[in-house]
Coordinates of C-alpha atoms and ligand atoms in Angstrom, one line a residue:
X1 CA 0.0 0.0 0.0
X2 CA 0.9 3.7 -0.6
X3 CA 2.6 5.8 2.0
X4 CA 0.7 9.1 2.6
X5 CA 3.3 11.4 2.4
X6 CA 2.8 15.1 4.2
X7 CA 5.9 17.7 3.2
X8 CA 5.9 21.4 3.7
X9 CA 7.7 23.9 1.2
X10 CA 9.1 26.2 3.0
X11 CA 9.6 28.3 -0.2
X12 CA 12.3 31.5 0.3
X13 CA 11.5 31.4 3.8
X14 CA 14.0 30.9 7.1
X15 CA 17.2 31.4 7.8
X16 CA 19.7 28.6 8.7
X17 CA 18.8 29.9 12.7
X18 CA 15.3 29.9 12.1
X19 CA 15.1 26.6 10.0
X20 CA 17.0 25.3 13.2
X21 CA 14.3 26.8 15.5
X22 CA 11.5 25.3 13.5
X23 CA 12.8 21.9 13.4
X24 CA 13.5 21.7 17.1
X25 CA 9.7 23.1 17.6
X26 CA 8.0 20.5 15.4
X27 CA 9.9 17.4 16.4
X28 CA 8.0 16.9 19.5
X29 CA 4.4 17.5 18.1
X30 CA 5.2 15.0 15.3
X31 CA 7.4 12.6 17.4
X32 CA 5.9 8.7 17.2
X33 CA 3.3 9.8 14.0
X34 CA 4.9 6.7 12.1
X35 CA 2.0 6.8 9.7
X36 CA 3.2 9.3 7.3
X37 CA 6.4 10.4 5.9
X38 CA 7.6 13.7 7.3
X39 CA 9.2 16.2 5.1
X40 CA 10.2 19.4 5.1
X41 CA 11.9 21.4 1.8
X42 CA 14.2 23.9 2.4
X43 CA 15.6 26.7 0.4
X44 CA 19.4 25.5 0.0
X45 CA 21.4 27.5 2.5
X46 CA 18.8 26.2 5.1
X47 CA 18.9 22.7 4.8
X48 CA 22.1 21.8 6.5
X49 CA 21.0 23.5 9.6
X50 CA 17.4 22.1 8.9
X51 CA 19.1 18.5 8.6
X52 CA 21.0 18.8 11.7
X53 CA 18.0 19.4 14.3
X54 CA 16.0 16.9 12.4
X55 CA 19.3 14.1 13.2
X56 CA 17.8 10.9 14.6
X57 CA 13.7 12.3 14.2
X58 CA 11.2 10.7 12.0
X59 CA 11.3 14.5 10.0
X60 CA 13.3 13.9 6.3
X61 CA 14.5 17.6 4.7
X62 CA 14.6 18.2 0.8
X63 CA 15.4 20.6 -1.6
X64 CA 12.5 22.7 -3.7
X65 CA 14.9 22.5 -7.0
X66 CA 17.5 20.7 -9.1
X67 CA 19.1 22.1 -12.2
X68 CA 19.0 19.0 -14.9
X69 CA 23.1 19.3 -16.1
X70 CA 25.4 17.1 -14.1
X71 CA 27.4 19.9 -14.2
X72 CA 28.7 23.2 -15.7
X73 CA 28.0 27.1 -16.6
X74 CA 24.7 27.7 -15.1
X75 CA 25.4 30.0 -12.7
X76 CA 22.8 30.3 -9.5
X77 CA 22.2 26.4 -9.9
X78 CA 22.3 23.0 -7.8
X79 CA 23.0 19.4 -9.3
X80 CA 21.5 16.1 -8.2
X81 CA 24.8 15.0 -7.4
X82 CA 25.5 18.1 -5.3
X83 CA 22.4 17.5 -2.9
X84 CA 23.0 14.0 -2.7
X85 CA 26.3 14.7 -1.8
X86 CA 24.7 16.6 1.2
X87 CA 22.2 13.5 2.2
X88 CA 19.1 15.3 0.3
X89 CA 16.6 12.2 -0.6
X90 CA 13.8 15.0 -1.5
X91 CA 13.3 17.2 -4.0
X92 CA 10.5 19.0 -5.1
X93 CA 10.3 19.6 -8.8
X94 CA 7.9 21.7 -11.4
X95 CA 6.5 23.9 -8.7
X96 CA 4.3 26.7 -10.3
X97 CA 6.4 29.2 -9.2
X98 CA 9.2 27.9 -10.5
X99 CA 7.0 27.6 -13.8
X100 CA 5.1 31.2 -13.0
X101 CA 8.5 33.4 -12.4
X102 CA 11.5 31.3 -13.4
X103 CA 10.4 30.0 -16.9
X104 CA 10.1 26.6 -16.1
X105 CA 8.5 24.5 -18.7
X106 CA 6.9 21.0 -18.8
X107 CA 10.0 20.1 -20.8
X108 CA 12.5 21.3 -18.7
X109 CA 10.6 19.9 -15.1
X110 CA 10.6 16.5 -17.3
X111 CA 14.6 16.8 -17.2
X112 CA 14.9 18.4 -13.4
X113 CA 13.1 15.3 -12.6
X114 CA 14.9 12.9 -14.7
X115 CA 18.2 14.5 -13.6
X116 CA 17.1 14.0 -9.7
X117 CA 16.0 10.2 -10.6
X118 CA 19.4 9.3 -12.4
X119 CA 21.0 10.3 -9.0
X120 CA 18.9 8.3 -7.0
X121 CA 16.7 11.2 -5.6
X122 CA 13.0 10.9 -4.5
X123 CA 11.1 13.5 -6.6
X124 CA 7.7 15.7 -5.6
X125 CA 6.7 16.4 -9.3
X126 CA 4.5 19.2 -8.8
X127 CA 1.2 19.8 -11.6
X128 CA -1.9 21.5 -11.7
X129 CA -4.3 24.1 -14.0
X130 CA -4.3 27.6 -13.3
X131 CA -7.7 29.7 -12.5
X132 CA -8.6 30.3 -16.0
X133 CA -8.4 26.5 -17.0
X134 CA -10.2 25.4 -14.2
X135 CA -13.2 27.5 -15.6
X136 CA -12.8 26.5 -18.8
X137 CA -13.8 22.9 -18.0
X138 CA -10.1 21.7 -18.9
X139 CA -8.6 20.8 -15.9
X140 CA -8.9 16.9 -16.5
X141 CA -7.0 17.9 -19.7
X142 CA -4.3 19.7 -18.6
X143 CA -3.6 17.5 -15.6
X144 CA -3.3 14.4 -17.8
X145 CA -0.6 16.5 -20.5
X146 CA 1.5 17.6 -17.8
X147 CA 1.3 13.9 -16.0
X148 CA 2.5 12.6 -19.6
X149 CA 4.9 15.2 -20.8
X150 CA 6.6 15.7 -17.3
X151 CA 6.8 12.0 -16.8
X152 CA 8.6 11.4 -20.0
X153 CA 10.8 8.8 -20.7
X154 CA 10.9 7.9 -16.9
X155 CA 10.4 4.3 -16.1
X156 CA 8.3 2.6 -14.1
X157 CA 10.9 1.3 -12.1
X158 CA 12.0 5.0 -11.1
X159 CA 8.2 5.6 -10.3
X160 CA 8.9 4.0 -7.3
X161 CA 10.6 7.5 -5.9
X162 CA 8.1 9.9 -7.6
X163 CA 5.2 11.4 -5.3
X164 CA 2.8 13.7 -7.5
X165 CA 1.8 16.9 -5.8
X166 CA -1.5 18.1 -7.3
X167 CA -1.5 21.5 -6.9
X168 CA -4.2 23.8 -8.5
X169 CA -2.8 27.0 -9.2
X170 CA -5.5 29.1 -8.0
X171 CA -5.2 27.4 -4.7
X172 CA -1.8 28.3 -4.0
X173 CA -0.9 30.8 -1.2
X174 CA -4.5 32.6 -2.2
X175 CA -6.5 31.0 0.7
X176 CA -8.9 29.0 -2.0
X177 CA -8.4 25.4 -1.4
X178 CA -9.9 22.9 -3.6
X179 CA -13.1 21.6 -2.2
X180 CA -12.5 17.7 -1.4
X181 CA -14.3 16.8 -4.1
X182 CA -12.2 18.9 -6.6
X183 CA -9.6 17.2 -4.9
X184 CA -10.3 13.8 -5.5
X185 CA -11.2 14.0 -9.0
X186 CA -8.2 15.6 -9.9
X187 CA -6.0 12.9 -8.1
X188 CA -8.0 10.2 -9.9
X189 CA -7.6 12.0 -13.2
X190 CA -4.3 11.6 -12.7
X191 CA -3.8 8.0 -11.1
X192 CA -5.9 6.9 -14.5
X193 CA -3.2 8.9 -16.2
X194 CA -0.6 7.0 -14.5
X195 CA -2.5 3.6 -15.3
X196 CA -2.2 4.5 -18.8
X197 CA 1.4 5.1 -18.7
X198 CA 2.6 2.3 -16.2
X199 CA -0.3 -0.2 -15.7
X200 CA -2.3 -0.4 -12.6
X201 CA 0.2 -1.7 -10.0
X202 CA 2.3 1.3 -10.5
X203 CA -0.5 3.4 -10.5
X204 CA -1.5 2.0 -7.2
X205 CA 2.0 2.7 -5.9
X206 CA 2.6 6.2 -6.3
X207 CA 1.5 9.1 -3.5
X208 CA -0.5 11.7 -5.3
X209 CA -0.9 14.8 -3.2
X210 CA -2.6 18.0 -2.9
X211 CA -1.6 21.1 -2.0
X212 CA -2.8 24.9 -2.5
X213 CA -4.3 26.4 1.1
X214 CA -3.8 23.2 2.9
X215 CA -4.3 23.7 6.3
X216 CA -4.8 22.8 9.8
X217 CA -9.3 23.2 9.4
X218 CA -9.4 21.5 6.2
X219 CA -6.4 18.8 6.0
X220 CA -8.6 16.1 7.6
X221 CA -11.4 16.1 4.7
X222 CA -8.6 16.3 2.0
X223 CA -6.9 13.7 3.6
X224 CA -9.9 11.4 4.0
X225 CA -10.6 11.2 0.3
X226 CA -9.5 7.7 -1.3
X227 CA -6.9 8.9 -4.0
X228 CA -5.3 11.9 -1.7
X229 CA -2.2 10.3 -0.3
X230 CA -1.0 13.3 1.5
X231 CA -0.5 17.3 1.2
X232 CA 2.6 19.6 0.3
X233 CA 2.1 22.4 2.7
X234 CA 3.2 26.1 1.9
X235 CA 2.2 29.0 4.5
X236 CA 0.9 26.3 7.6
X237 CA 4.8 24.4 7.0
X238 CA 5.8 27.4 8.2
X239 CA 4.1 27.5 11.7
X240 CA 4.7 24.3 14.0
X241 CA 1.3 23.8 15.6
X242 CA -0.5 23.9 12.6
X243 CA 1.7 21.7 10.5
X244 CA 1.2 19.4 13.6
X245 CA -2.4 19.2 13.2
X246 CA -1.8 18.4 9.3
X247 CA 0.1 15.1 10.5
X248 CA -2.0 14.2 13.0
X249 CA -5.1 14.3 10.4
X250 CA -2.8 11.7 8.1
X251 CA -2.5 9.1 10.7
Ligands
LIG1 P1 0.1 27.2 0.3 O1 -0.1 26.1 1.2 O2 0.7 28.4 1.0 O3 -1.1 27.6 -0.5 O4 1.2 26.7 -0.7 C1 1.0 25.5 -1.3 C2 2.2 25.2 -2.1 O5 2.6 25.9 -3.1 C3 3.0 24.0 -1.7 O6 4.0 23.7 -2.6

């Protein structure tokens, strides 16, 4: 059976000190809660401090990016093989905002997240249909493109590390969260997609789940729903109790 899987991005948010605080806050509320896997991605000058206070916890910290190149001139970048270097499992991929304000393209998440996979990296694949999609009755659409073209060439063996964050766009740091319902017909759009790709067993394997305005009121109802295997948690990552009350709702 799937692992639900409940990670916050932290976004460009904390410094090393206050990553440390954080850490040291959470890791009692979240202590024992074996039901889940607990993640936390950091921007990169964070995580080291972020790693340390999690030592010897159930709490796992990743990265929110990874450049596709093994190495070379691209200046402002990390490689796989850099963060792995540093004990980084996670790594969050395809984000909107990376997509919104950085240029990122379905093609170029497809090789971030093929880069990440060759090293032996877990990826977060983040997809989802902005506001304007949504109301054009395309969402199913658009969900099942970006599942295909971002999932290129990757095989079904290296499905095993890929967790799909569904994340509508319109959701995201706005305070709108997709009703449950939304929710779970996204997820399944996207689990079909996967069966179509990969056959059913994958399908069955991989953690889809959702994020935009995830919170401490309505994590439990999210959760509850039969294809949302977790949330990827922006602005309630950020303050302990709440992210507390996330995990608790997954076990
Ligand atoms: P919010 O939870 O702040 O809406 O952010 C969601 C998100 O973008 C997680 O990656």
């Amino acid at each position: 059976m799937r692992r639900t899987v409940i990670a916050g991005n932290w976004k460009m948010n904390f410094t090393p000190d206050e990553a440390r605080a954080f850490i040291n806050e959470v890791k009692p509320l979240v202590a024992g809660k074996d039901n889940c896997d607990i993640i936390f991605c950091a921007p990169y000058v964070t995580i080291a401090a972020a790693q340390d206070a999690a030592k010897g916890s159930n709490i796992k910290i990743g990265a929110e990016n990874v450049h596709f190149a093994e190495k070379g001139a691209y200046t402002g970048e990390v490689s796989a093989k850099m963060l792995t270097a540093c004990g980084v499992e996670y790594v969050i991929v395809g984000h909107s905002e990376r997509r919104q304000y950085f240029g990122e393209t379905d093609e170029t998440v497809n090789l971030r997240a093929k880069a990440a996979l060759a090293a032996g990296m877990k990826v977060i694949l983040c997809l989802g249909e902005v506001k304007e999609q949504r109301l054009s009755g395309v969402t199913n659409e658009v969900v099942a493109m970006q599942t295909k073209l971002d999932l290129k060439d990757v095989t079904a063996e290296q499905m095993k590390n890929v967790i799909i964050a569904y994340e509508p766009v319109w959701a995201i740091g706005t305070g709108l969260t997709a009703t449950p319902e939304q929710a779970e017909e996204t997820c399944a759009v996207i689990r079909e997609t996967l069966v179509s790709l990969y056959g059913k067993e994958v399908a069955e394997e991989t953690a889809i789940q959702y994020g935009g305005s995830m919170n401490e009121k309505n994590a439990a109802e999210l959760l509850a729903k039969p294809n949302v295997d977790g949330g990827l948690i922006g602005g309630a990552s950020l303050v302990a109790e709440k992210f507390a009350v996330i995990v608790n709702a997954a076990q």
